[in-house]
Amino acid sequence: QVQLVESGGGLVQPGGSLRLSCAASGSNFVIKAMGWHRQVPGNRRELVAVVRDGTTRYADSVKGRFTISRDNAKNTVYLQMNSLKFEDTAVYYCNADVTFTSPNEFRYWGQGTQVTVSS
């Protein structure tokens, strides 16, 4: 099993910044990818950003404003969010795709952290 603990959400004004963190812990796993998704009530969970093998990918809506980074030594992924907009308001979920003793990947999720952009 892998546990993901997120932090860093909160209330911010439009144009402001927040930094989310997500730390993975557990035993005998190898992280293949880590990422962030977000969800607004009534909508599907959508990909925000992911990093796999050093390569990053972003949703079009956040390109140029959000930056994902990973500290391999700490099994931690970060999401730096700048120039926040009202429409970025959502619950943000961290995910980790991991392997154990086989090449099969398993996805784990954090508990979610609320980001609210409001004036």
Tab-separated table of N, CA, C and O in Angstrom:
chain	number	residue	atom	x	y	z
A	1	GLN	N	0.827	-1.195	0.000
A	1	GLN	CA	0.000	0.000	0.000
A	1	GLN	C	0.867	1.254	0.000
A	1	GLN	O	1.982	1.243	0.512
A	2	VAL	N	0.318	2.280	-0.597
A	2	VAL	CA	1.002	3.579	-0.655
A	2	VAL	C	0.041	4.628	-0.126
A	2	VAL	O	-1.140	4.643	-0.490
A	3	GLN	N	0.544	5.492	0.721
A	3	GLN	CA	-0.265	6.590	1.243
A	3	GLN	C	0.243	7.904	0.664
A	3	GLN	O	1.455	8.121	0.570
A	4	LEU	N	-0.688	8.753	0.299
A	4	LEU	CA	-0.356	10.068	-0.233
A	4	LEU	C	-0.973	11.121	0.678
A	4	LEU	O	-2.174	11.069	0.957
A	5	VAL	N	-0.157	12.056	1.101
A	5	VAL	CA	-0.627	13.130	1.969
A	5	VAL	C	-0.367	14.460	1.284
A	5	VAL	O	0.784	14.786	0.965
A	6	GLU	N	-1.446	15.199	1.087
A	6	GLU	CA	-1.369	16.475	0.397
A	6	GLU	C	-1.403	17.627	1.385
A	6	GLU	O	-1.957	17.513	2.473
A	7	SER	N	-0.869	18.749	0.951
A	7	SER	CA	-0.943	19.968	1.745
A	7	SER	C	-0.811	21.164	0.826
A	7	SER	O	-0.377	21.027	-0.326
A	8	GLY	N	-1.204	22.324	1.329
A	8	GLY	CA	-0.969	23.558	0.601
A	8	GLY	C	-2.179	24.228	-0.004
A	8	GLY	O	-2.058	25.313	-0.571
A	9	GLY	N	-3.348	23.615	0.074
A	9	GLY	CA	-4.525	24.263	-0.469
A	9	GLY	C	-4.949	25.445	0.378
A	9	GLY	O	-4.390	25.709	1.441
A	10	GLY	N	-5.955	26.167	-0.111
A	10	GLY	CA	-6.449	27.299	0.655
A	10	GLY	C	-7.197	28.282	-0.202
A	10	GLY	O	-7.580	27.984	-1.337
A	11	LEU	N	-7.389	29.465	0.354
A	11	LEU	CA	-8.114	30.549	-0.300
A	11	LEU	C	-7.103	31.575	-0.815
A	11	LEU	O	-6.198	31.994	-0.071
A	12	VAL	N	-7.277	31.971	-2.060
A	12	VAL	CA	-6.363	32.926	-2.670
A	12	VAL	C	-7.148	33.842	-3.596
A	12	VAL	O	-8.176	33.432	-4.158
A	13	GLN	N	-6.678	35.055	-3.747
A	13	GLN	CA	-7.332	36.001	-4.649
A	13	GLN	C	-6.929	35.729	-6.090
A	13	GLN	O	-5.849	35.159	-6.341
A	14	PRO	N	-7.740	36.122	-7.031
A	14	PRO	CA	-7.356	35.978	-8.441
A	14	PRO	C	-6.013	36.651	-8.703
A	14	PRO	O	-5.741	37.749	-8.187
A	15	GLY	N	-5.184	35.967	-9.486
A	15	GLY	CA	-3.844	36.460	-9.753
A	15	GLY	C	-2.808	35.998	-8.755
A	15	GLY	O	-1.607	36.182	-8.980
A	16	GLY	N	-3.255	35.404	-7.676
A	16	GLY	CA	-2.341	34.953	-6.631
A	16	GLY	C	-1.728	33.603	-6.937
A	16	GLY	O	-1.932	33.028	-8.014
A	17	SER	N	-0.969	33.115	-5.971
A	17	SER	CA	-0.231	31.859	-6.136
A	17	SER	C	-0.453	30.940	-4.942
A	17	SER	O	-0.684	31.408	-3.817
A	18	LEU	N	-0.359	29.661	-5.206
A	18	LEU	CA	-0.362	28.630	-4.172
A	18	LEU	C	0.592	27.532	-4.604
A	18	LEU	O	0.802	27.318	-5.805
A	19	ARG	N	1.120	26.826	-3.620
A	19	ARG	CA	1.962	25.677	-3.907
A	19	ARG	C	1.409	24.466	-3.162
A	19	ARG	O	1.300	24.482	-1.941
A	20	LEU	N	1.069	23.451	-3.932
A	20	LEU	CA	0.592	22.195	-3.353
A	20	LEU	C	1.748	21.211	-3.247
A	20	LEU	O	2.633	21.187	-4.108
A	21	SER	N	1.697	20.402	-2.202
A	21	SER	CA	2.690	19.346	-2.010
A	21	SER	C	1.977	18.022	-1.778
A	21	SER	O	0.866	17.995	-1.232
A	22	CYS	N	2.628	16.956	-2.165
A	22	CYS	CA	2.076	15.618	-1.960
A	22	CYS	C	3.219	14.656	-1.713
A	22	CYS	O	4.083	14.486	-2.583
A	23	ALA	N	3.220	14.032	-0.544
A	23	ALA	CA	4.276	13.103	-0.177
A	23	ALA	C	3.744	11.679	-0.156
A	23	ALA	O	2.685	11.419	0.435
A	24	ALA	N	4.482	10.783	-0.796
A	24	ALA	CA	4.107	9.371	-0.840
A	24	ALA	C	4.923	8.579	0.166
A	24	ALA	O	6.129	8.806	0.321
A	25	SER	N	4.262	7.639	0.832
A	25	SER	CA	4.960	6.774	1.778
A	25	SER	C	4.401	5.371	1.684
A	25	SER	O	3.287	5.167	1.207
A	26	GLY	N	5.197	4.412	2.123
A	26	GLY	CA	4.798	3.020	2.068
A	26	GLY	C	6.032	2.156	1.996
A	26	GLY	O	7.136	2.599	2.337
A	27	SER	N	5.849	0.923	1.532
A	27	SER	CA	6.970	-0.006	1.481
A	27	SER	C	7.075	-0.667	0.116
A	27	SER	O	6.065	-0.968	-0.514
A	28	ASN	N	8.319	-0.871	-0.310
A	28	ASN	CA	8.608	-1.716	-1.467
A	28	ASN	C	7.892	-1.282	-2.741
A	28	ASN	O	7.341	-2.118	-3.472
A	29	PHE	N	7.880	0.010	-2.997
A	29	PHE	CA	7.259	0.475	-4.228
A	29	PHE	C	8.230	1.367	-4.989
A	29	PHE	O	9.153	1.948	-4.408
A	30	VAL	N	7.973	1.449	-6.286
A	30	VAL	CA	8.729	2.347	-7.154
A	30	VAL	C	7.729	3.270	-7.835
A	30	VAL	O	6.764	2.800	-8.454
A	31	ILE	N	7.953	4.540	-7.718
A	31	ILE	CA	7.041	5.508	-8.337
A	31	ILE	C	7.400	5.666	-9.809
A	31	ILE	O	8.534	5.978	-10.155
A	32	LYS	N	6.433	5.447	-10.669
A	32	LYS	CA	6.619	5.619	-12.099
A	32	LYS	C	6.156	6.993	-12.566
A	32	LYS	O	6.698	7.542	-13.530
A	33	ALA	N	5.138	7.507	-11.930
A	33	ALA	CA	4.613	8.821	-12.298
A	33	ALA	C	3.875	9.411	-11.105
A	33	ALA	O	3.349	8.679	-10.261
A	34	MET	N	3.862	10.739	-11.066
A	34	MET	CA	3.049	11.449	-10.077
A	34	MET	C	2.360	12.607	-10.772
A	34	MET	O	2.899	13.172	-11.730
A	35	GLY	N	1.190	12.929	-10.287
A	35	GLY	CA	0.456	13.978	-10.953
A	35	GLY	C	-0.584	14.611	-10.069
A	35	GLY	O	-0.748	14.240	-8.900
A	36	TRP	N	-1.289	15.563	-10.657
A	36	TRP	CA	-2.371	16.275	-9.996
A	36	TRP	C	-3.595	16.286	-10.909
A	36	TRP	O	-3.479	16.528	-12.109
A	37	HIS	N	-4.713	16.029	-10.305
A	37	HIS	CA	-6.003	16.160	-10.967
A	37	HIS	C	-6.841	17.123	-10.135
A	37	HIS	O	-6.498	17.424	-8.990
A	38	ARG	N	-7.939	17.591	-10.699
A	38	ARG	CA	-8.854	18.429	-9.934
A	38	ARG	C	-10.290	18.104	-10.300
A	38	ARG	O	-10.564	17.589	-11.384
A	39	GLN	N	-11.170	18.421	-9.367
A	39	GLN	CA	-12.577	18.100	-9.580
A	39	GLN	C	-13.458	19.160	-8.949
A	39	GLN	O	-13.254	19.549	-7.799
A	40	VAL	N	-14.440	19.575	-9.722
A	40	VAL	CA	-15.481	20.479	-9.257
A	40	VAL	C	-16.736	19.643	-9.065
A	40	VAL	O	-17.006	18.748	-9.876
A	41	PRO	N	-17.507	19.867	-8.009
A	41	PRO	CA	-18.727	19.074	-7.795
A	41	PRO	C	-19.599	19.036	-9.039
A	41	PRO	O	-19.881	20.076	-9.650
A	42	GLY	N	-20.003	17.825	-9.417
A	42	GLY	CA	-20.843	17.635	-10.587
A	42	GLY	C	-20.073	17.426	-11.870
A	42	GLY	O	-20.669	17.106	-12.905
A	43	ASN	N	-18.749	17.611	-11.810
A	43	ASN	CA	-17.926	17.421	-12.999
A	43	ASN	C	-16.996	16.231	-12.831
A	43	ASN	O	-16.749	15.762	-11.722
A	44	ARG	N	-16.444	15.793	-13.960
A	44	ARG	CA	-15.460	14.713	-13.910
A	44	ARG	C	-14.132	15.230	-13.368
A	44	ARG	O	-13.800	16.404	-13.498
A	45	ARG	N	-13.376	14.317	-12.776
A	45	ARG	CA	-12.037	14.656	-12.344
A	45	ARG	C	-11.179	14.818	-13.591
A	45	ARG	O	-11.204	13.975	-14.484
A	46	GLU	N	-10.419	15.902	-13.658
A	46	GLU	CA	-9.626	16.177	-14.842
A	46	GLU	C	-8.143	16.277	-14.506
A	46	GLU	O	-7.771	16.742	-13.420
A	47	LEU	N	-7.329	15.860	-15.464
A	47	LEU	CA	-5.890	15.944	-15.287
A	47	LEU	C	-5.445	17.397	-15.320
A	47	LEU	O	-5.866	18.170	-16.186
A	48	VAL	N	-4.583	17.761	-14.387
A	48	VAL	CA	-3.988	19.086	-14.373
A	48	VAL	C	-2.548	19.014	-14.876
A	48	VAL	O	-2.149	19.751	-15.778
A	49	ALA	N	-1.759	18.115	-14.286
A	49	ALA	CA	-0.352	17.993	-14.661
A	49	ALA	C	0.164	16.645	-14.197
A	49	ALA	O	-0.318	16.092	-13.207
A	50	VAL	N	1.142	16.131	-14.920
A	50	VAL	CA	1.748	14.852	-14.571
A	50	VAL	C	3.223	14.895	-14.920
A	50	VAL	O	3.621	15.583	-15.871
A	51	VAL	N	4.024	14.169	-14.149
A	51	VAL	CA	5.439	14.020	-14.461
A	51	VAL	C	5.772	12.534	-14.447
A	51	VAL	O	5.480	11.819	-13.482
A	52	ARG	N	6.345	12.063	-15.545
A	52	ARG	CA	6.715	10.653	-15.703
A	52	ARG	C	8.069	10.607	-16.400
A	52	ARG	O	8.216	11.193	-17.472
A	53	ASP	N	9.006	9.908	-15.801
A	53	ASP	CA	10.346	9.768	-16.387
A	53	ASP	C	10.943	11.123	-16.745
A	53	ASP	O	11.597	11.267	-17.792
A	54	GLY	N	10.681	12.110	-15.912
A	54	GLY	CA	11.247	13.429	-16.143
A	54	GLY	C	10.497	14.278	-17.148
A	54	GLY	O	10.835	15.448	-17.355
A	55	THR	N	9.497	13.717	-17.763
A	55	THR	CA	8.706	14.448	-18.755
A	55	THR	C	7.420	14.946	-18.115
A	55	THR	O	6.745	14.189	-17.415
A	56	THR	N	7.091	16.198	-18.369
A	56	THR	CA	5.887	16.785	-17.795
A	56	THR	C	4.819	17.003	-18.866
A	56	THR	O	5.133	17.190	-20.047
A	57	ARG	N	3.588	16.964	-18.424
A	57	ARG	CA	2.456	17.224	-19.323
A	57	ARG	C	1.419	18.012	-18.547
A	57	ARG	O	1.193	17.737	-17.365
A	58	TYR	N	0.808	18.973	-19.227
A	58	TYR	CA	-0.145	19.862	-18.580
A	58	TYR	C	-1.456	19.933	-19.355
A	58	TYR	O	-1.472	19.812	-20.589
A	59	ALA	N	-2.513	20.200	-18.624
A	59	ALA	CA	-3.771	20.551	-19.279
A	59	ALA	C	-3.582	21.895	-19.965
A	59	ALA	O	-2.856	22.767	-19.460
A	60	ASP	N	-4.245	22.076	-21.086
A	60	ASP	CA	-4.106	23.338	-21.822
A	60	ASP	C	-4.499	24.536	-20.960
A	60	ASP	O	-3.923	25.620	-21.087
A	61	SER	N	-5.460	24.329	-20.084
A	61	SER	CA	-5.985	25.433	-19.287
A	61	SER	C	-4.989	25.963	-18.255
A	61	SER	O	-5.185	27.055	-17.718
A	62	VAL	N	-3.936	25.193	-17.963
A	62	VAL	CA	-2.981	25.636	-16.944
A	62	VAL	C	-1.581	25.863	-17.495
A	62	VAL	O	-0.687	26.292	-16.757
A	63	LYS	N	-1.374	25.566	-18.762
A	63	LYS	CA	-0.045	25.750	-19.343
A	63	LYS	C	0.419	27.193	-19.199
A	63	LYS	O	-0.338	28.124	-19.452
A	64	GLY	N	1.671	27.337	-18.788
A	64	GLY	CA	2.240	28.667	-18.604
A	64	GLY	C	1.952	29.277	-17.249
A	64	GLY	O	2.543	30.305	-16.892
A	65	ARG	N	1.043	28.654	-16.485
A	65	ARG	CA	0.703	29.191	-15.159
A	65	ARG	C	1.091	28.220	-14.040
A	65	ARG	O	1.473	28.652	-12.953
A	66	PHE	N	0.971	26.929	-14.294
A	66	PHE	CA	1.258	25.907	-13.285
A	66	PHE	C	2.552	25.190	-13.646
A	66	PHE	O	2.856	24.994	-14.828
A	67	THR	N	3.278	24.784	-12.622
A	67	THR	CA	4.491	24.012	-12.831
A	67	THR	C	4.507	22.823	-11.872
A	67	THR	O	4.372	23.001	-10.661
A	68	ILE	N	4.674	21.636	-12.438
A	68	ILE	CA	4.784	20.434	-11.622
A	68	ILE	C	6.254	20.067	-11.484
A	68	ILE	O	7.033	20.213	-12.442
A	69	SER	N	6.633	19.637	-10.303
A	69	SER	CA	8.000	19.197	-10.081
A	69	SER	C	7.991	18.057	-9.078
A	69	SER	O	7.023	17.870	-8.343
A	70	ARG	N	9.066	17.303	-9.077
A	70	ARG	CA	9.121	16.120	-8.225
A	70	ARG	C	10.479	16.036	-7.556
A	70	ARG	O	11.505	16.256	-8.195
A	71	ASP	N	10.474	15.710	-6.278
A	71	ASP	CA	11.687	15.435	-5.521
A	71	ASP	C	11.741	13.929	-5.305
A	71	ASP	O	11.034	13.401	-4.449
A	72	ASN	N	12.552	13.261	-6.090
A	72	ASN	CA	12.594	11.796	-6.033
A	72	ASN	C	13.070	11.290	-4.678
A	72	ASN	O	12.589	10.262	-4.185
A	73	ALA	N	14.002	11.997	-4.077
A	73	ALA	CA	14.547	11.548	-2.792
A	73	ALA	C	13.487	11.573	-1.698
A	73	ALA	O	13.535	10.777	-0.752
A	74	LYS	N	12.533	12.484	-1.832
A	74	LYS	CA	11.481	12.629	-0.817
A	74	LYS	C	10.165	11.999	-1.249
A	74	LYS	O	9.170	12.093	-0.520
A	75	ASN	N	10.136	11.395	-2.436
A	75	ASN	CA	8.879	10.849	-2.974
A	75	ASN	C	7.756	11.882	-2.903
A	75	ASN	O	6.622	11.571	-2.519
A	76	THR	N	8.091	13.083	-3.285
A	76	THR	CA	7.153	14.196	-3.169
A	76	THR	C	6.997	14.893	-4.516
A	76	THR	O	7.973	15.058	-5.250
A	77	VAL	N	5.769	15.282	-4.781
A	77	VAL	CA	5.474	16.050	-5.981
A	77	VAL	C	4.868	17.380	-5.559
A	77	VAL	O	4.159	17.460	-4.560
A	78	TYR	N	5.186	18.413	-6.329
A	78	TYR	CA	4.712	19.757	-6.035
A	78	TYR	C	3.943	20.306	-7.238
A	78	TYR	O	4.208	19.921	-8.383
A	79	LEU	N	3.038	21.201	-6.957
A	79	LEU	CA	2.346	21.925	-8.018
A	79	LEU	C	2.374	23.398	-7.648
A	79	LEU	O	1.696	23.821	-6.714
A	80	GLN	N	3.191	24.149	-8.371
A	80	GLN	CA	3.242	25.596	-8.191
A	80	GLN	C	2.195	26.213	-9.101
A	80	GLN	O	2.250	26.038	-10.325
A	81	MET	N	1.258	26.911	-8.501
A	81	MET	CA	0.153	27.500	-9.250
A	81	MET	C	0.251	29.009	-9.172
A	81	MET	O	0.144	29.586	-8.082
A	82	ASN	N	0.470	29.629	-10.304
A	82	ASN	CA	0.565	31.082	-10.385
A	82	ASN	C	-0.583	31.637	-11.227
A	82	ASN	O	-1.234	30.902	-11.967
A	83	SER	N	-0.787	32.936	-11.115
A	83	SER	CA	-1.833	33.614	-11.900
A	83	SER	C	-3.154	32.870	-11.806
A	83	SER	O	-3.821	32.603	-12.819
A	84	LEU	N	-3.533	32.540	-10.602
A	84	LEU	CA	-4.745	31.750	-10.399
A	84	LEU	C	-5.989	32.489	-10.839
A	84	LEU	O	-6.093	33.719	-10.694
A	85	LYS	N	-6.930	31.724	-11.383
A	85	LYS	CA	-8.181	32.258	-11.897
A	85	LYS	C	-9.348	31.657	-11.112
A	85	LYS	O	-9.221	30.606	-10.491
A	86	PHE	N	-10.517	32.315	-11.204
A	86	PHE	CA	-11.713	31.792	-10.553
A	86	PHE	C	-11.950	30.331	-10.958
A	86	PHE	O	-12.310	29.495	-10.121
A	87	GLU	N	-11.735	30.038	-12.222
A	87	GLU	CA	-12.046	28.696	-12.725
A	87	GLU	C	-11.063	27.627	-12.267
A	87	GLU	O	-11.246	26.445	-12.570
A	88	ASP	N	-10.021	28.019	-11.546
A	88	ASP	CA	-9.107	27.036	-10.968
A	88	ASP	C	-9.635	26.491	-9.635
A	88	ASP	O	-9.050	25.561	-9.075
A	89	THR	N	-10.723	27.062	-9.156
A	89	THR	CA	-11.316	26.591	-7.908
A	89	THR	C	-11.777	25.143	-8.061
A	89	THR	O	-12.521	24.814	-8.985
A	90	ALA	N	-11.301	24.280	-7.182
A	90	ALA	CA	-11.614	22.855	-7.248
A	90	ALA	C	-10.959	22.148	-6.072
A	90	ALA	O	-10.156	22.746	-5.345
A	91	VAL	N	-11.302	20.890	-5.920
A	91	VAL	CA	-10.540	20.015	-5.039
A	91	VAL	C	-9.414	19.395	-5.874
A	91	VAL	O	-9.688	18.823	-6.936
A	92	TYR	N	-8.212	19.529	-5.406
A	92	TYR	CA	-7.043	19.014	-6.125
A	92	TYR	C	-6.595	17.707	-5.481
A	92	TYR	O	-6.402	17.634	-4.264
A	93	TYR	N	-6.437	16.701	-6.341
A	93	TYR	CA	-6.042	15.374	-5.883
A	93	TYR	C	-4.681	15.013	-6.463
A	93	TYR	O	-4.453	15.142	-7.673
A	94	CYS	N	-3.820	14.533	-5.599
A	94	CYS	CA	-2.536	14.016	-6.025
A	94	CYS	C	-2.696	12.539	-6.376
A	94	CYS	O	-3.508	11.845	-5.754
A	95	ASN	N	-1.936	12.069	-7.355
A	95	ASN	CA	-1.915	10.637	-7.638
A	95	ASN	C	-0.475	10.157	-7.842
A	95	ASN	O	0.390	10.933	-8.243
A	96	ALA	N	-0.264	8.907	-7.534
A	96	ALA	CA	1.018	8.265	-7.795
A	96	ALA	C	0.754	6.933	-8.485
A	96	ALA	O	-0.098	6.161	-8.031
A	97	ASP	N	1.455	6.693	-9.575
A	97	ASP	CA	1.394	5.416	-10.278
A	97	ASP	C	2.659	4.648	-9.906
A	97	ASP	O	3.766	5.127	-10.169
A	98	VAL	N	2.481	3.480	-9.290
A	98	VAL	CA	3.624	2.773	-8.723
A	98	VAL	C	3.630	1.323	-9.159
A	98	VAL	O	2.611	0.772	-9.593
A	99	THR	N	4.820	0.726	-9.065
A	99	THR	CA	4.962	-0.720	-9.239
A	99	THR	C	5.506	-1.310	-7.943
A	99	THR	O	6.153	-0.612	-7.153
A	100	PHE	N	5.235	-2.595	-7.774
A	100	PHE	CA	5.759	-3.309	-6.606
A	100	PHE	C	6.735	-4.374	-7.098
A	100	PHE	O	7.848	-4.042	-7.497
A	101	THR	N	6.358	-5.628	-7.138
A	101	THR	CA	7.269	-6.681	-7.576
A	101	THR	C	7.094	-7.046	-9.040
A	101	THR	O	7.866	-7.829	-9.575
A	102	SER	N	6.090	-6.504	-9.694
A	102	SER	CA	5.863	-6.770	-11.119
A	102	SER	C	5.784	-5.437	-11.861
A	102	SER	O	5.703	-4.386	-11.239
A	103	PRO	N	5.798	-5.496	-13.201
A	103	PRO	CA	5.698	-4.249	-13.975
A	103	PRO	C	4.301	-3.618	-13.956
A	103	PRO	O	4.121	-2.506	-14.464
A	104	ASN	N	3.325	-4.309	-13.393
A	104	ASN	CA	1.974	-3.752	-13.362
A	104	ASN	C	1.943	-2.499	-12.503
A	104	ASN	O	2.474	-2.489	-11.385
A	105	GLU	N	1.310	-1.471	-13.033
A	105	GLU	CA	1.230	-0.213	-12.301
A	105	GLU	C	-0.096	-0.122	-11.547
A	105	GLU	O	-1.143	-0.547	-12.044
A	106	PHE	N	-0.020	0.489	-10.381
A	106	PHE	CA	-1.197	0.720	-9.557
A	106	PHE	C	-1.257	2.211	-9.245
A	106	PHE	O	-0.241	2.838	-8.971
A	107	ARG	N	-2.477	2.744	-9.275
A	107	ARG	CA	-2.653	4.171	-9.018
A	107	ARG	C	-3.224	4.374	-7.621
A	107	ARG	O	-4.216	3.752	-7.243
A	108	TYR	N	-2.600	5.293	-6.906
A	108	TYR	CA	-3.080	5.687	-5.597
A	108	TYR	C	-3.420	7.176	-5.613
A	108	TYR	O	-2.813	7.954	-6.370
A	109	TRP	N	-4.371	7.538	-4.748
A	109	TRP	CA	-4.852	8.917	-4.691
A	109	TRP	C	-4.678	9.494	-3.295
A	109	TRP	O	-4.807	8.773	-2.297
A	110	GLY	N	-4.438	10.797	-3.265
A	110	GLY	CA	-4.477	11.505	-2.011
A	110	GLY	C	-5.910	11.819	-1.614
A	110	GLY	O	-6.858	11.522	-2.349
A	111	GLN	N	-6.061	12.452	-0.472
A	111	GLN	CA	-7.388	12.716	0.066
A	111	GLN	C	-8.025	13.950	-0.536
A	111	GLN	O	-9.225	14.161	-0.380
A	112	GLY	N	-7.243	14.746	-1.234
A	112	GLY	CA	-7.759	15.961	-1.852
A	112	GLY	C	-7.530	17.176	-0.980
A	112	GLY	O	-7.593	17.095	0.251
A	113	THR	N	-7.278	18.297	-1.627
A	113	THR	CA	-7.118	19.556	-0.914
A	113	THR	C	-7.857	20.644	-1.684
A	113	THR	O	-7.770	20.719	-2.907
A	114	GLN	N	-8.611	21.444	-0.964
A	114	GLN	CA	-9.452	22.461	-1.593
A	114	GLN	C	-8.627	23.685	-1.961
A	114	GLN	O	-7.873	24.213	-1.134
A	115	VAL	N	-8.799	24.120	-3.194
A	115	VAL	CA	-8.242	25.388	-3.656
A	115	VAL	C	-9.407	26.272	-4.067
A	115	VAL	O	-10.215	25.889	-4.916
A	116	THR	N	-9.501	27.424	-3.454
A	116	THR	CA	-10.575	28.366	-3.749
A	116	THR	C	-9.973	29.694	-4.173
A	116	THR	O	-9.177	30.280	-3.435
A	117	VAL	N	-10.352	30.121	-5.370
A	117	VAL	CA	-9.896	31.417	-5.887
A	117	VAL	C	-11.083	32.360	-5.831
A	117	VAL	O	-12.082	32.158	-6.523
A	118	SER	N	-10.963	33.371	-4.990
A	118	SER	CA	-12.088	34.272	-4.773
A	118	SER	C	-11.580	35.629	-4.329
A	118	SER	O	-10.576	35.730	-3.628
A	119	SER	N	-12.311	36.656	-4.728
A	119	SER	CA	-11.961	38.005	-4.298
A	119	SER	C	-12.802	38.397	-3.079
A	119	SER	O	-12.645	39.498	-2.549
